[in-house]
mmCIF file of C-alpha atoms in Angstrom:
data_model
loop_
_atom_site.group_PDB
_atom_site.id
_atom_site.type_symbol
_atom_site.label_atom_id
_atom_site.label_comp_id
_atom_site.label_asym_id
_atom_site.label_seq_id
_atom_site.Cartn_x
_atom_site.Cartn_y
_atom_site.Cartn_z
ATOM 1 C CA UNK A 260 130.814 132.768 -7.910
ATOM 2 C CA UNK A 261 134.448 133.276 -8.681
ATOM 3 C CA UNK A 262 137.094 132.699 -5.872
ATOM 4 C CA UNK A 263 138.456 135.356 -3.868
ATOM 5 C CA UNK A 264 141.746 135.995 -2.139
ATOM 6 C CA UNK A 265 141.326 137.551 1.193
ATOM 7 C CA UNK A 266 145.244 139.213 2.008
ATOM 8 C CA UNK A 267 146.119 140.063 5.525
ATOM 9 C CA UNK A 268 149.969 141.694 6.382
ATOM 10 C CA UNK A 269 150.440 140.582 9.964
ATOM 11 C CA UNK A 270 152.536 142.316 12.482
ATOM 12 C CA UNK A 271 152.262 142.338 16.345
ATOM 13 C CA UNK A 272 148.438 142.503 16.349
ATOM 14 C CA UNK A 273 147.730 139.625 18.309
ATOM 15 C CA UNK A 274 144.763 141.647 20.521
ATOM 16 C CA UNK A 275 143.106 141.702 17.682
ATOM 17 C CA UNK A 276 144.050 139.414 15.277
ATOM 18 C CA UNK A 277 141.589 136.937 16.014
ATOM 19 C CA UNK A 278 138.764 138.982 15.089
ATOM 20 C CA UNK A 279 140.105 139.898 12.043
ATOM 21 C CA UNK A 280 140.673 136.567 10.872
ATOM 22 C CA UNK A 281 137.076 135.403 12.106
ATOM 23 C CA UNK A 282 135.673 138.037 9.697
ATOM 24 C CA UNK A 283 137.333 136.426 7.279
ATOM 25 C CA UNK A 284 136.248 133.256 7.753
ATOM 26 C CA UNK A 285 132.446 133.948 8.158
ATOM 27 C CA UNK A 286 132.440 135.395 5.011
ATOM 28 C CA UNK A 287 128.724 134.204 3.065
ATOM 29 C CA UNK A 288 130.921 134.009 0.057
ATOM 30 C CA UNK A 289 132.395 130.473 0.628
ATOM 31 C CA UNK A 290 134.500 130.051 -2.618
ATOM 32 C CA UNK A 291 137.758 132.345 -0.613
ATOM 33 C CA UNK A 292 140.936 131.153 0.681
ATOM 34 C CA UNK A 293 142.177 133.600 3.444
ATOM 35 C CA UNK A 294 146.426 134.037 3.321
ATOM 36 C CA UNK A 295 147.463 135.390 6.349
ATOM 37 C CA UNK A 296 151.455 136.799 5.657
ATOM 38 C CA UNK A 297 152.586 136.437 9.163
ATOM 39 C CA UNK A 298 155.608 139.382 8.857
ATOM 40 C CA UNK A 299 158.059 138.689 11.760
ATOM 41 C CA UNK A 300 155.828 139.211 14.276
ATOM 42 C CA UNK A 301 157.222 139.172 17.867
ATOM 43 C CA UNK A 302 154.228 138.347 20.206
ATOM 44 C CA UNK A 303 151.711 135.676 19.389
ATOM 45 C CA UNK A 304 150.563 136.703 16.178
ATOM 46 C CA UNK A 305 152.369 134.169 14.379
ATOM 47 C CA UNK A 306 150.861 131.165 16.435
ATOM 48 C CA UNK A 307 147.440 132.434 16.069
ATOM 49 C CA UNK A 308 147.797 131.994 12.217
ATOM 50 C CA UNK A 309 149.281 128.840 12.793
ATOM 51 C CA UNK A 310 146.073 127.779 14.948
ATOM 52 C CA UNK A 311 143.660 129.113 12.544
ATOM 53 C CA UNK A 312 144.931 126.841 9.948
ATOM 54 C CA UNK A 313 144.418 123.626 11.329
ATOM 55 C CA UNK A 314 140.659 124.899 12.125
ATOM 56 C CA UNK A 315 140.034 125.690 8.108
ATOM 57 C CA UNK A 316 141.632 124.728 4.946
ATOM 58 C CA UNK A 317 141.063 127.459 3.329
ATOM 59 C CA UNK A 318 143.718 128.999 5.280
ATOM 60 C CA UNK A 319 147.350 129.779 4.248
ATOM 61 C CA UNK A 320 149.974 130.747 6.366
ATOM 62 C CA UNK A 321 152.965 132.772 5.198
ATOM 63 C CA UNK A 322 155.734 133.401 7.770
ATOM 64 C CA UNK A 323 158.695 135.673 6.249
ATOM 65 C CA UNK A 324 161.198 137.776 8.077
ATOM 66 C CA UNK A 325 159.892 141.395 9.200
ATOM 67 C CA UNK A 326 159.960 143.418 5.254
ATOM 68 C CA UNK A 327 157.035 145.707 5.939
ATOM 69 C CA UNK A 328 153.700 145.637 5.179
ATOM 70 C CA UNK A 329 154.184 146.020 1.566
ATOM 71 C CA UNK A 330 156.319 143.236 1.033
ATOM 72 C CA UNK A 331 154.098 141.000 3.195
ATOM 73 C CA UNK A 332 151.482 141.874 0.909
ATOM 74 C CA UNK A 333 153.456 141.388 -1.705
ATOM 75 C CA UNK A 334 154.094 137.476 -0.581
ATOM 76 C CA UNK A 335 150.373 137.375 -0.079
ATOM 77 C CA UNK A 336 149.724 138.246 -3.968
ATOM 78 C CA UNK A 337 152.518 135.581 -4.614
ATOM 79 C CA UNK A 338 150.306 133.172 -3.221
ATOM 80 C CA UNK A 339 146.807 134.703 -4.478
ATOM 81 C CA UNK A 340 144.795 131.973 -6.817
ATOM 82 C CA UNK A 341 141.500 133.772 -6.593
ATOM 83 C CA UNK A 342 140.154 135.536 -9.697
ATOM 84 C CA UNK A 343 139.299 138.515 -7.030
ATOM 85 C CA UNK A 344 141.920 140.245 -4.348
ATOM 86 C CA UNK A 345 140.653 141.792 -1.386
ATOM 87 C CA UNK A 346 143.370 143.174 0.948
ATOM 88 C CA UNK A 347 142.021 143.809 5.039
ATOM 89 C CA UNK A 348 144.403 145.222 7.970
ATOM 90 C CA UNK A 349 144.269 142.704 11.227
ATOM 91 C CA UNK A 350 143.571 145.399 13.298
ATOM 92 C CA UNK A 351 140.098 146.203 11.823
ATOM 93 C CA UNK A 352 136.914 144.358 11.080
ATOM 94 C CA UNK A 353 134.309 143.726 7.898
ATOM 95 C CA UNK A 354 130.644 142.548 7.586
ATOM 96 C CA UNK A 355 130.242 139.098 6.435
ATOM 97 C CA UNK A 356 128.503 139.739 3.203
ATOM 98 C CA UNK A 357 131.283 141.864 1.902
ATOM 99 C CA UNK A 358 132.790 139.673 -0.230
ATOM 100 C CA UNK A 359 129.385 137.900 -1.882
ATOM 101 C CA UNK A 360 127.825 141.522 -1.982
ATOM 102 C CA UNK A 361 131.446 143.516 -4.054
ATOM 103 C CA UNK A 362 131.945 140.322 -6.065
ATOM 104 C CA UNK A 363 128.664 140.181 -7.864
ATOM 105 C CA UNK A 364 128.710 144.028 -8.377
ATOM 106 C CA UNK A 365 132.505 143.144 -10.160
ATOM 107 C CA UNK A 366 130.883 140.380 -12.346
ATOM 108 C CA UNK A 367 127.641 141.723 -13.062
ATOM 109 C CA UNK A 368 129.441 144.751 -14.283
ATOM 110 C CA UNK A 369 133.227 143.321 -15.623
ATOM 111 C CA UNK A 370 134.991 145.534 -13.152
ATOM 112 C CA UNK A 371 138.117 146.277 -13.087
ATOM 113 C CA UNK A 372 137.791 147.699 -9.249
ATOM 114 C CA UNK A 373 134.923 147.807 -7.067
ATOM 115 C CA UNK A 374 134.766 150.433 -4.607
ATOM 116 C CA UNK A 375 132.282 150.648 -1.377
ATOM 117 C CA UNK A 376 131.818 152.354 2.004
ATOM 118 C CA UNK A 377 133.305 152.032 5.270
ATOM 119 C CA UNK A 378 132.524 152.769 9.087
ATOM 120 C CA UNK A 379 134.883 155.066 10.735
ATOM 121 C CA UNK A 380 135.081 153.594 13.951
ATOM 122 C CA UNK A 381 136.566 155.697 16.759
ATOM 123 C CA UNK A 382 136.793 154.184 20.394
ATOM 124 C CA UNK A 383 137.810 156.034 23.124
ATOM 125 C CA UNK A 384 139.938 155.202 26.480
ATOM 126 C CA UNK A 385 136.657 154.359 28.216
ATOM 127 C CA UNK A 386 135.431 152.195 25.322
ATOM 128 C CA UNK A 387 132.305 153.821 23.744
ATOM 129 C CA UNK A 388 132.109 153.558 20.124
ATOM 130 C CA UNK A 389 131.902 156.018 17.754
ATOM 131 C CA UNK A 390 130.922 155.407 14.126
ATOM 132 C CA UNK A 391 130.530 158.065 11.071
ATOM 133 C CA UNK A 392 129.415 156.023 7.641
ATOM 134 C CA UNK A 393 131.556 157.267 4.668
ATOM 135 C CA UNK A 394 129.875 156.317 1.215
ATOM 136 C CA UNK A 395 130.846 156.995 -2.401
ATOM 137 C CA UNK A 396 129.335 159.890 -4.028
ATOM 138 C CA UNK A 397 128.851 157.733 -7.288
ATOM 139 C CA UNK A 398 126.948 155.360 -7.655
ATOM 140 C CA UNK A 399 127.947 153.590 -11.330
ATOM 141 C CA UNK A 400 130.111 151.435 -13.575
ATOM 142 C CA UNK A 401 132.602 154.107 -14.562
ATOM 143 C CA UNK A 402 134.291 153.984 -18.161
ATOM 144 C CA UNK A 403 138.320 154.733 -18.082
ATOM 145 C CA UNK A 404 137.221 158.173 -19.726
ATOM 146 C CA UNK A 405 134.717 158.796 -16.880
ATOM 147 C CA UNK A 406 136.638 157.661 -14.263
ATOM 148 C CA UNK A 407 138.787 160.302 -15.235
ATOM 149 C CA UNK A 408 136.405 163.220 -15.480
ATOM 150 C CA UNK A 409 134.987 161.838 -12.069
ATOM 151 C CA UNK A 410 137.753 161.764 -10.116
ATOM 152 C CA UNK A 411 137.093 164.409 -7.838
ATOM 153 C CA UNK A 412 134.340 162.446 -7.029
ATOM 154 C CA UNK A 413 136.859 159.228 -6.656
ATOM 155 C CA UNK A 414 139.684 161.481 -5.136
ATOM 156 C CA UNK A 415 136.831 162.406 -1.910
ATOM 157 C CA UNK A 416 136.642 158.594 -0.546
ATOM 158 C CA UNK A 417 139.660 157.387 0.725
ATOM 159 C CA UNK A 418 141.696 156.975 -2.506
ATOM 160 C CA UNK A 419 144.300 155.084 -1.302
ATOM 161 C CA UNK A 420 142.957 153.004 1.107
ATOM 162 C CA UNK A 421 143.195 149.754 0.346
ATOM 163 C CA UNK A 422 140.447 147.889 2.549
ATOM 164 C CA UNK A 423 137.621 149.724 0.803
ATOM 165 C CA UNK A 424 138.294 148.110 -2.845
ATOM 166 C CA UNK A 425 137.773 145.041 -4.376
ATOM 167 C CA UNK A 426 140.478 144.092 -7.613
ATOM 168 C CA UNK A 427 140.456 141.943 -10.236
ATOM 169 C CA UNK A 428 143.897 139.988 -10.234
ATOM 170 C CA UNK A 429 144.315 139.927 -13.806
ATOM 171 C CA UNK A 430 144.305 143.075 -14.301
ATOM 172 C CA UNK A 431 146.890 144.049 -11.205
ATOM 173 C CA UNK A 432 148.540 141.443 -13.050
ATOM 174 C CA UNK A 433 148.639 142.765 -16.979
ATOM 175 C CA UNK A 434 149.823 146.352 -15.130
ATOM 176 C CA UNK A 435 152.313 145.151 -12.723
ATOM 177 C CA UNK A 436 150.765 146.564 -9.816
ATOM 178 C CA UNK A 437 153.051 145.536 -6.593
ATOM 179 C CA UNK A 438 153.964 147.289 -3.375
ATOM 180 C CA UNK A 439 157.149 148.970 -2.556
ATOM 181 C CA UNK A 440 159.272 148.728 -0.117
ATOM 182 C CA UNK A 441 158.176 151.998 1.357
ATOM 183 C CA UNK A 442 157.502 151.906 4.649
ATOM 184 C CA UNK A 443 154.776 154.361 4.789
ATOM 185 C CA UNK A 444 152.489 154.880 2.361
ATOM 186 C CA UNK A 445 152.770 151.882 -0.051
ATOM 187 C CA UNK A 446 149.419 151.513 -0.243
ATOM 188 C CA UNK A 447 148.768 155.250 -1.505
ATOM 189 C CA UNK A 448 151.733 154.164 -4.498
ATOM 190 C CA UNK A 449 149.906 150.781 -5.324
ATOM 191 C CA UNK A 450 146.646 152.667 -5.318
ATOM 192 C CA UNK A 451 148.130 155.553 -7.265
ATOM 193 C CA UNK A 452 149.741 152.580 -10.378
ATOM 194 C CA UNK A 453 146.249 150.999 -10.530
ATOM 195 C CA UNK A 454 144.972 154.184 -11.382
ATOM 196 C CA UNK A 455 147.277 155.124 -14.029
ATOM 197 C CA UNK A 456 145.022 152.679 -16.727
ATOM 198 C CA UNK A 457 142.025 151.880 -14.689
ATOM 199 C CA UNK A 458 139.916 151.169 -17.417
ATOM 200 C CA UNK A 459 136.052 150.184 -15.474
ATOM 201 C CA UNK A 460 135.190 150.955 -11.705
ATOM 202 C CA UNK A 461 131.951 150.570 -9.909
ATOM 203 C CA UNK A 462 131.209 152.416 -7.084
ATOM 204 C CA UNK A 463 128.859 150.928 -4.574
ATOM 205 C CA UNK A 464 127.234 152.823 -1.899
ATOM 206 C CA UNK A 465 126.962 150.563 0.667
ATOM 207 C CA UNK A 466 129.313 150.451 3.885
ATOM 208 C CA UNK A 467 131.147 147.016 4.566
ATOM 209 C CA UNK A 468 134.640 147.960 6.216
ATOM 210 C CA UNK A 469 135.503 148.971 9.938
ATOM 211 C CA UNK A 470 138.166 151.489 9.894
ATOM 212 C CA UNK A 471 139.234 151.137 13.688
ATOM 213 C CA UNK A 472 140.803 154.072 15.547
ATOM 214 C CA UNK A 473 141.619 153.174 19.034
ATOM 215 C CA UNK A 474 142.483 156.427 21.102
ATOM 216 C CA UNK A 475 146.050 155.994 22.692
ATOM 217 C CA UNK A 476 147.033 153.403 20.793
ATOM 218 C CA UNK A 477 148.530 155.845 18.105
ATOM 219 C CA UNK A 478 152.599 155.364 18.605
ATOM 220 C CA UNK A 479 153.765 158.911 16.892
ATOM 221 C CA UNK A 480 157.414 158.942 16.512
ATOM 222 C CA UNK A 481 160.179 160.726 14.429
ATOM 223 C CA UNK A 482 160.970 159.283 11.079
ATOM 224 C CA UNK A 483 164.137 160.584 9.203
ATOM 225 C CA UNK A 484 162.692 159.305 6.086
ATOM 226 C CA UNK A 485 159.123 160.469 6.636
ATOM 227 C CA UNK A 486 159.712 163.372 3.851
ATOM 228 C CA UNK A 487 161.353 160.998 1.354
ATOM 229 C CA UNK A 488 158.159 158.888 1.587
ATOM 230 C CA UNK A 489 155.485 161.582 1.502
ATOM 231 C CA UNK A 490 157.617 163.280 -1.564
ATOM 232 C CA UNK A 491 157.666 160.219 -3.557
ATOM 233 C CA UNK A 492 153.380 159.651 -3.381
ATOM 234 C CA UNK A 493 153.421 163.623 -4.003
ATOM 235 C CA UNK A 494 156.195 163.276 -7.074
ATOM 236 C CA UNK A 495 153.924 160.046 -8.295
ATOM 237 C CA UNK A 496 150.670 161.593 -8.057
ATOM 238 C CA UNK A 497 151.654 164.495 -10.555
ATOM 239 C CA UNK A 498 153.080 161.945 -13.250
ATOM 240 C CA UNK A 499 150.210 160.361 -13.089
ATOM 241 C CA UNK A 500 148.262 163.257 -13.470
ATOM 242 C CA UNK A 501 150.489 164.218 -16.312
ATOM 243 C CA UNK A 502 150.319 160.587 -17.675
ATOM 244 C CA UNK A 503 145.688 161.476 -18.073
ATOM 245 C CA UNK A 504 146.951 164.886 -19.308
ATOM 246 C CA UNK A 505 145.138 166.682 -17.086
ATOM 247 C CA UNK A 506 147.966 168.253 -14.902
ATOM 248 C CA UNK A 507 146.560 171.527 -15.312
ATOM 249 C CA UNK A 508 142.638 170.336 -14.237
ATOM 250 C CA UNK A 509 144.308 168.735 -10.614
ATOM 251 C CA UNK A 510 147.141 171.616 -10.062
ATOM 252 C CA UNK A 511 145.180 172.071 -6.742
ATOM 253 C CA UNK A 512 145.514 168.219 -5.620
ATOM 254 C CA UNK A 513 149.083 167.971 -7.130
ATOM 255 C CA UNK A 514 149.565 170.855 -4.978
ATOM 256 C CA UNK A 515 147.519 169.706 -1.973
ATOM 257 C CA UNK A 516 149.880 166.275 -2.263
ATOM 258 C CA UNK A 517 152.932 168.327 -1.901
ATOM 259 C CA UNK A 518 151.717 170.555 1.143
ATOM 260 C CA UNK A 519 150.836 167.180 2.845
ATOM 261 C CA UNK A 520 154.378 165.957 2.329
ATOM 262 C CA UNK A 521 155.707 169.575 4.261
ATOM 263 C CA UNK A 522 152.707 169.470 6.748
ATOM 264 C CA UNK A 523 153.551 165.800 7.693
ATOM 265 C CA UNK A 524 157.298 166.431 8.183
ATOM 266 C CA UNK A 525 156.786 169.852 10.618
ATOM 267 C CA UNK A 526 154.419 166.876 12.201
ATOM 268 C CA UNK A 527 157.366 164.724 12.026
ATOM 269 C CA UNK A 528 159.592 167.468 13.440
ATOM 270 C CA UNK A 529 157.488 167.912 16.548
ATOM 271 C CA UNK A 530 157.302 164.863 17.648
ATOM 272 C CA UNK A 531 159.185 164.238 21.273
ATOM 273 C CA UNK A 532 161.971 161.806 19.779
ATOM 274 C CA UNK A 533 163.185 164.304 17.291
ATOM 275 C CA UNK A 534 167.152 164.308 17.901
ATOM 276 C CA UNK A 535 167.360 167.038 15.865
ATOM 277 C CA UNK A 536 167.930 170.707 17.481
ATOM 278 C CA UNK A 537 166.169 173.977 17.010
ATOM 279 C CA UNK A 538 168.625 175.180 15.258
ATOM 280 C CA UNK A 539 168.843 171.761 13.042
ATOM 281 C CA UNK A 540 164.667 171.691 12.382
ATOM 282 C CA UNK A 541 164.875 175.342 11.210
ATOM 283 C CA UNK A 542 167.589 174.221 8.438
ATOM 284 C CA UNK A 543 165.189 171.671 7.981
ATOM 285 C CA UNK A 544 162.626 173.426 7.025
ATOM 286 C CA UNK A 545 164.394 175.998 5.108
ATOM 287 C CA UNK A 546 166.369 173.287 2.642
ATOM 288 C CA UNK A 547 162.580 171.556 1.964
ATOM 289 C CA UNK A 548 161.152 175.531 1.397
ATOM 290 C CA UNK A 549 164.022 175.563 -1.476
ATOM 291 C CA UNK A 550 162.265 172.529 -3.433
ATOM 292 C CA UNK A 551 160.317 174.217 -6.159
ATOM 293 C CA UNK A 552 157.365 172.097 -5.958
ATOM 294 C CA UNK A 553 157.217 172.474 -2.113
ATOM 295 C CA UNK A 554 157.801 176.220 -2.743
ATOM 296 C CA UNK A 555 154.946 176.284 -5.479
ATOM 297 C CA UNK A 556 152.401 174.611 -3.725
ATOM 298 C CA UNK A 557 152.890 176.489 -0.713
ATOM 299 C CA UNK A 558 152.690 179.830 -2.609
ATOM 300 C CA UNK A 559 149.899 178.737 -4.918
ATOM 301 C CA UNK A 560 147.361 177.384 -2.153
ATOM 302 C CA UNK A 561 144.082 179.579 -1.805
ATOM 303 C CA UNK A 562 144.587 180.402 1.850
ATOM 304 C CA UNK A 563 140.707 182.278 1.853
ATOM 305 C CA UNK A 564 139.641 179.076 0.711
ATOM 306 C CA UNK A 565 141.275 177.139 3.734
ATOM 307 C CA UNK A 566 138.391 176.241 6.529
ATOM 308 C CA UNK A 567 141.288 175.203 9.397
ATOM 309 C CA UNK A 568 142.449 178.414 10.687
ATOM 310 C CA UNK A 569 145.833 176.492 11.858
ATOM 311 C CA UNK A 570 146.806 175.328 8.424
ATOM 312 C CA UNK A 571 145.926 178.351 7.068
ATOM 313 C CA UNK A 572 148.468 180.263 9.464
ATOM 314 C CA UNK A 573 151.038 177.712 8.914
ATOM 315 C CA UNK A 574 150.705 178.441 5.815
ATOM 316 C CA UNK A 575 151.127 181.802 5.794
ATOM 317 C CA UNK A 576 154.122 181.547 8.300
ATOM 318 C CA UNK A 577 155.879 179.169 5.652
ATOM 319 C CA UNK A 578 155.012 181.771 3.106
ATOM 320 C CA UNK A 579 156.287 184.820 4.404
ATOM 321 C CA UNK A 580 159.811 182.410 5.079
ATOM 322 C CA UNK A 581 158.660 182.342 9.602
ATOM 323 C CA UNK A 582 160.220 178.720 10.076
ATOM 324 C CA UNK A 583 160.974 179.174 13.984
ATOM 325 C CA UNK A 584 156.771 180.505 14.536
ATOM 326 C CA UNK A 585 155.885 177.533 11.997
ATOM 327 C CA UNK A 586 158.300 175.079 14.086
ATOM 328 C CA UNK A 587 156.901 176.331 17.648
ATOM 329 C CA UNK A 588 152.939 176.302 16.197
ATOM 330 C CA UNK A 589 153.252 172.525 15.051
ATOM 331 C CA UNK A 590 155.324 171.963 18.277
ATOM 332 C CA UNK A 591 152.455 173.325 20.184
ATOM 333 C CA UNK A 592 149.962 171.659 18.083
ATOM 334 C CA UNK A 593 151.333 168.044 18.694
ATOM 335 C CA UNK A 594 151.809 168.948 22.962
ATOM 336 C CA UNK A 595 147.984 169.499 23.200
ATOM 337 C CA UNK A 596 146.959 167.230 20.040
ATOM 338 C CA UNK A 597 147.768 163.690 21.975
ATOM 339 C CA UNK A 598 144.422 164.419 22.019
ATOM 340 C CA UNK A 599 144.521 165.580 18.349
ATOM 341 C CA UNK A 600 145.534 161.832 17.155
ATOM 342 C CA UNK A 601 142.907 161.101 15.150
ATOM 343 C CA UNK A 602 143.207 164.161 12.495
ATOM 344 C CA UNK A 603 146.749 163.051 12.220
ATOM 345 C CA UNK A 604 145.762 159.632 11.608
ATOM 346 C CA UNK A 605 143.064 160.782 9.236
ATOM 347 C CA UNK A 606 146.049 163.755 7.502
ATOM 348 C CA UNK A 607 148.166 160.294 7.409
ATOM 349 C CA UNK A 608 145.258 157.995 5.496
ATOM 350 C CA UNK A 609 144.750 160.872 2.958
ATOM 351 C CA UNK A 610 148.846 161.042 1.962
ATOM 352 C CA UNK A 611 149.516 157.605 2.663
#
């Protein structure tokens, strides 16, 4: 079967690391090598790859100077000899027939992109396990033309993760797919570019991929950039959708994309770091209210339609121009959601 090359961005996950990398390495699909982009890492992390090597050859080590996940990434696909790219986060685990299992669905078919299931796995501060099984709704070697009458269908599973898809190199290759320096959400604008011409996917439904949620270990924390970054998947996402032609088919996810970007940054506002006064997040919010796609979407969303009653009043609040009751709801929202982390994880996976 054709080689594949496992990718892993590294940074300050040595609790966990191991794991990961064990995964890797007890893979049933032998024909892999494993690069391990060890990004600046500060604790051990960095020694761990180093020790991992000597065990197996199949091992690469990358160590660069701390450039984000993307760019590590980035170095990894530098490296990358396999005909196959799989891309897994240290801080998670996968079943060992992953790889053999989503590489002969890619070659039985001629894939472009295989796409498969995951576990969400939630542990809590006393360490019980929670797990939900999230599968594709299709199960099928999509065309480019069906892909893009499906995509609803696509849209509902994670869309830009990256650790629930298997890619064929040449083709990231032929379309220049990379990551950006963005420091959140590069992997929703490397997702979003191998979409633009995704010609064949298959959909699998079977679950291979641990998405690991540890509660407390969420480190929330005020970004000045945060909007920039949200804005630019949002701004993406509709020339794309412009680039099928079918802008007007997915107004309500272009829209849904730019509400994210104004719901994550009232997130952003709240959070206890925020050196920014009352006076200062109300500006804020008023400046980003006077950006006609945040304005559009915001007036254009079907609030009866809305199933969270706290969205849907934010909404309205935004609407009717009530930035200080918006401000103080998210602000009271984030006080009692510590507990809350895991929606904002979730709100975070779905935007990038």
């Amino acid at each position: 079967m054709s080689k594949v090359s496992i990718i892993m961005p590294i940074y300050n996950v040595a609790e966990q690391l191991e794991k990961a990398i064990q995964c890797a390495l007890d893979q049933t699909h032998k024909n892999i090598e494993i690069i391990l982009v060890n990004d600046g890492s500060t604790d051990e992390s960095g020694e761990i790859c180093d020790r991992f090597r000597l065990k197996d050859p199949r091992i690469i080590v990358v160590h660069q100077k701390n450039a984000g996940s993307g760019f590590a990434r980035n170095a990894g696909l530098d490296k990358a000899t396999g005909e196959y790219i799989y891309f897994a986060d240290p801080d998670d685990y996968f079943e060992a027939n992953l790889v053999e299992e989503t590489v002969a669905k890619a070659e039985e078919t001629n894939a472009n992109m295989v796409v498969f299931g995951y576990f969400d796995e939630v542990i809590d501060k006393e360490g019980k396990v929670t797990k939900t099984e999230k599968i594709p709704k299709l199960n099928d070697l999509l065309t480019k033309e069906d892909f893009r009458n499906n995509f609803r269908k696509h849209y509902a599973l994670s869309p830009y993760a990256l650790w629930n898809k298997l890619y064929k190199y040449e083709f990231l290759k032929q379309h220049n797919c990379r990551f950006t320096n963005q420091k959140v959400g590069q992997d929703a604008l490397f997702n979003q570019v191998v979409g633009f011409d995704m010609e064949t996917v298959f959909y699998h439904p079977k679950a291979y991929y641990h998405y690991v949620f540890r509660e407390g270990s969420a480190v929330n924390r005020y970004r000045k950039e945060r909007f920039y970054y949200e804005y630019n998947i949002a701004n993406q996402f509709e020339e794309w959708m412009v680039y099928w032609k079918k802008s007007e088919e997915f107004h309500d996810l272009i829209n849904q994309h730019y509400w994210g970007a104004m719901y994550l940054e009232l997130s952003n506002l709240a959070w206890e770091d925020c050196p920014l006064t009352s006076l200062a997040k109300e500006e804020r919010v008023e400046e980003l209210m006077e950006n006609p796609r945040i304005n559009q979407a915001i007036a254009e969303i079907e609030t009866e339609k809305e199933k969270n009653s706290f969205v849907k009043v934010l909404i309205l609040l935004l609407r009717y121009n009530k930035y200080t009751a918006a401000l103080k709801l998210m602000q009271t929202r984030v006080t009692i959601g510590k507990k809350f982390q895991k929606s904002f994880k979730v709100i975070k996976k779905a935007f990038g």
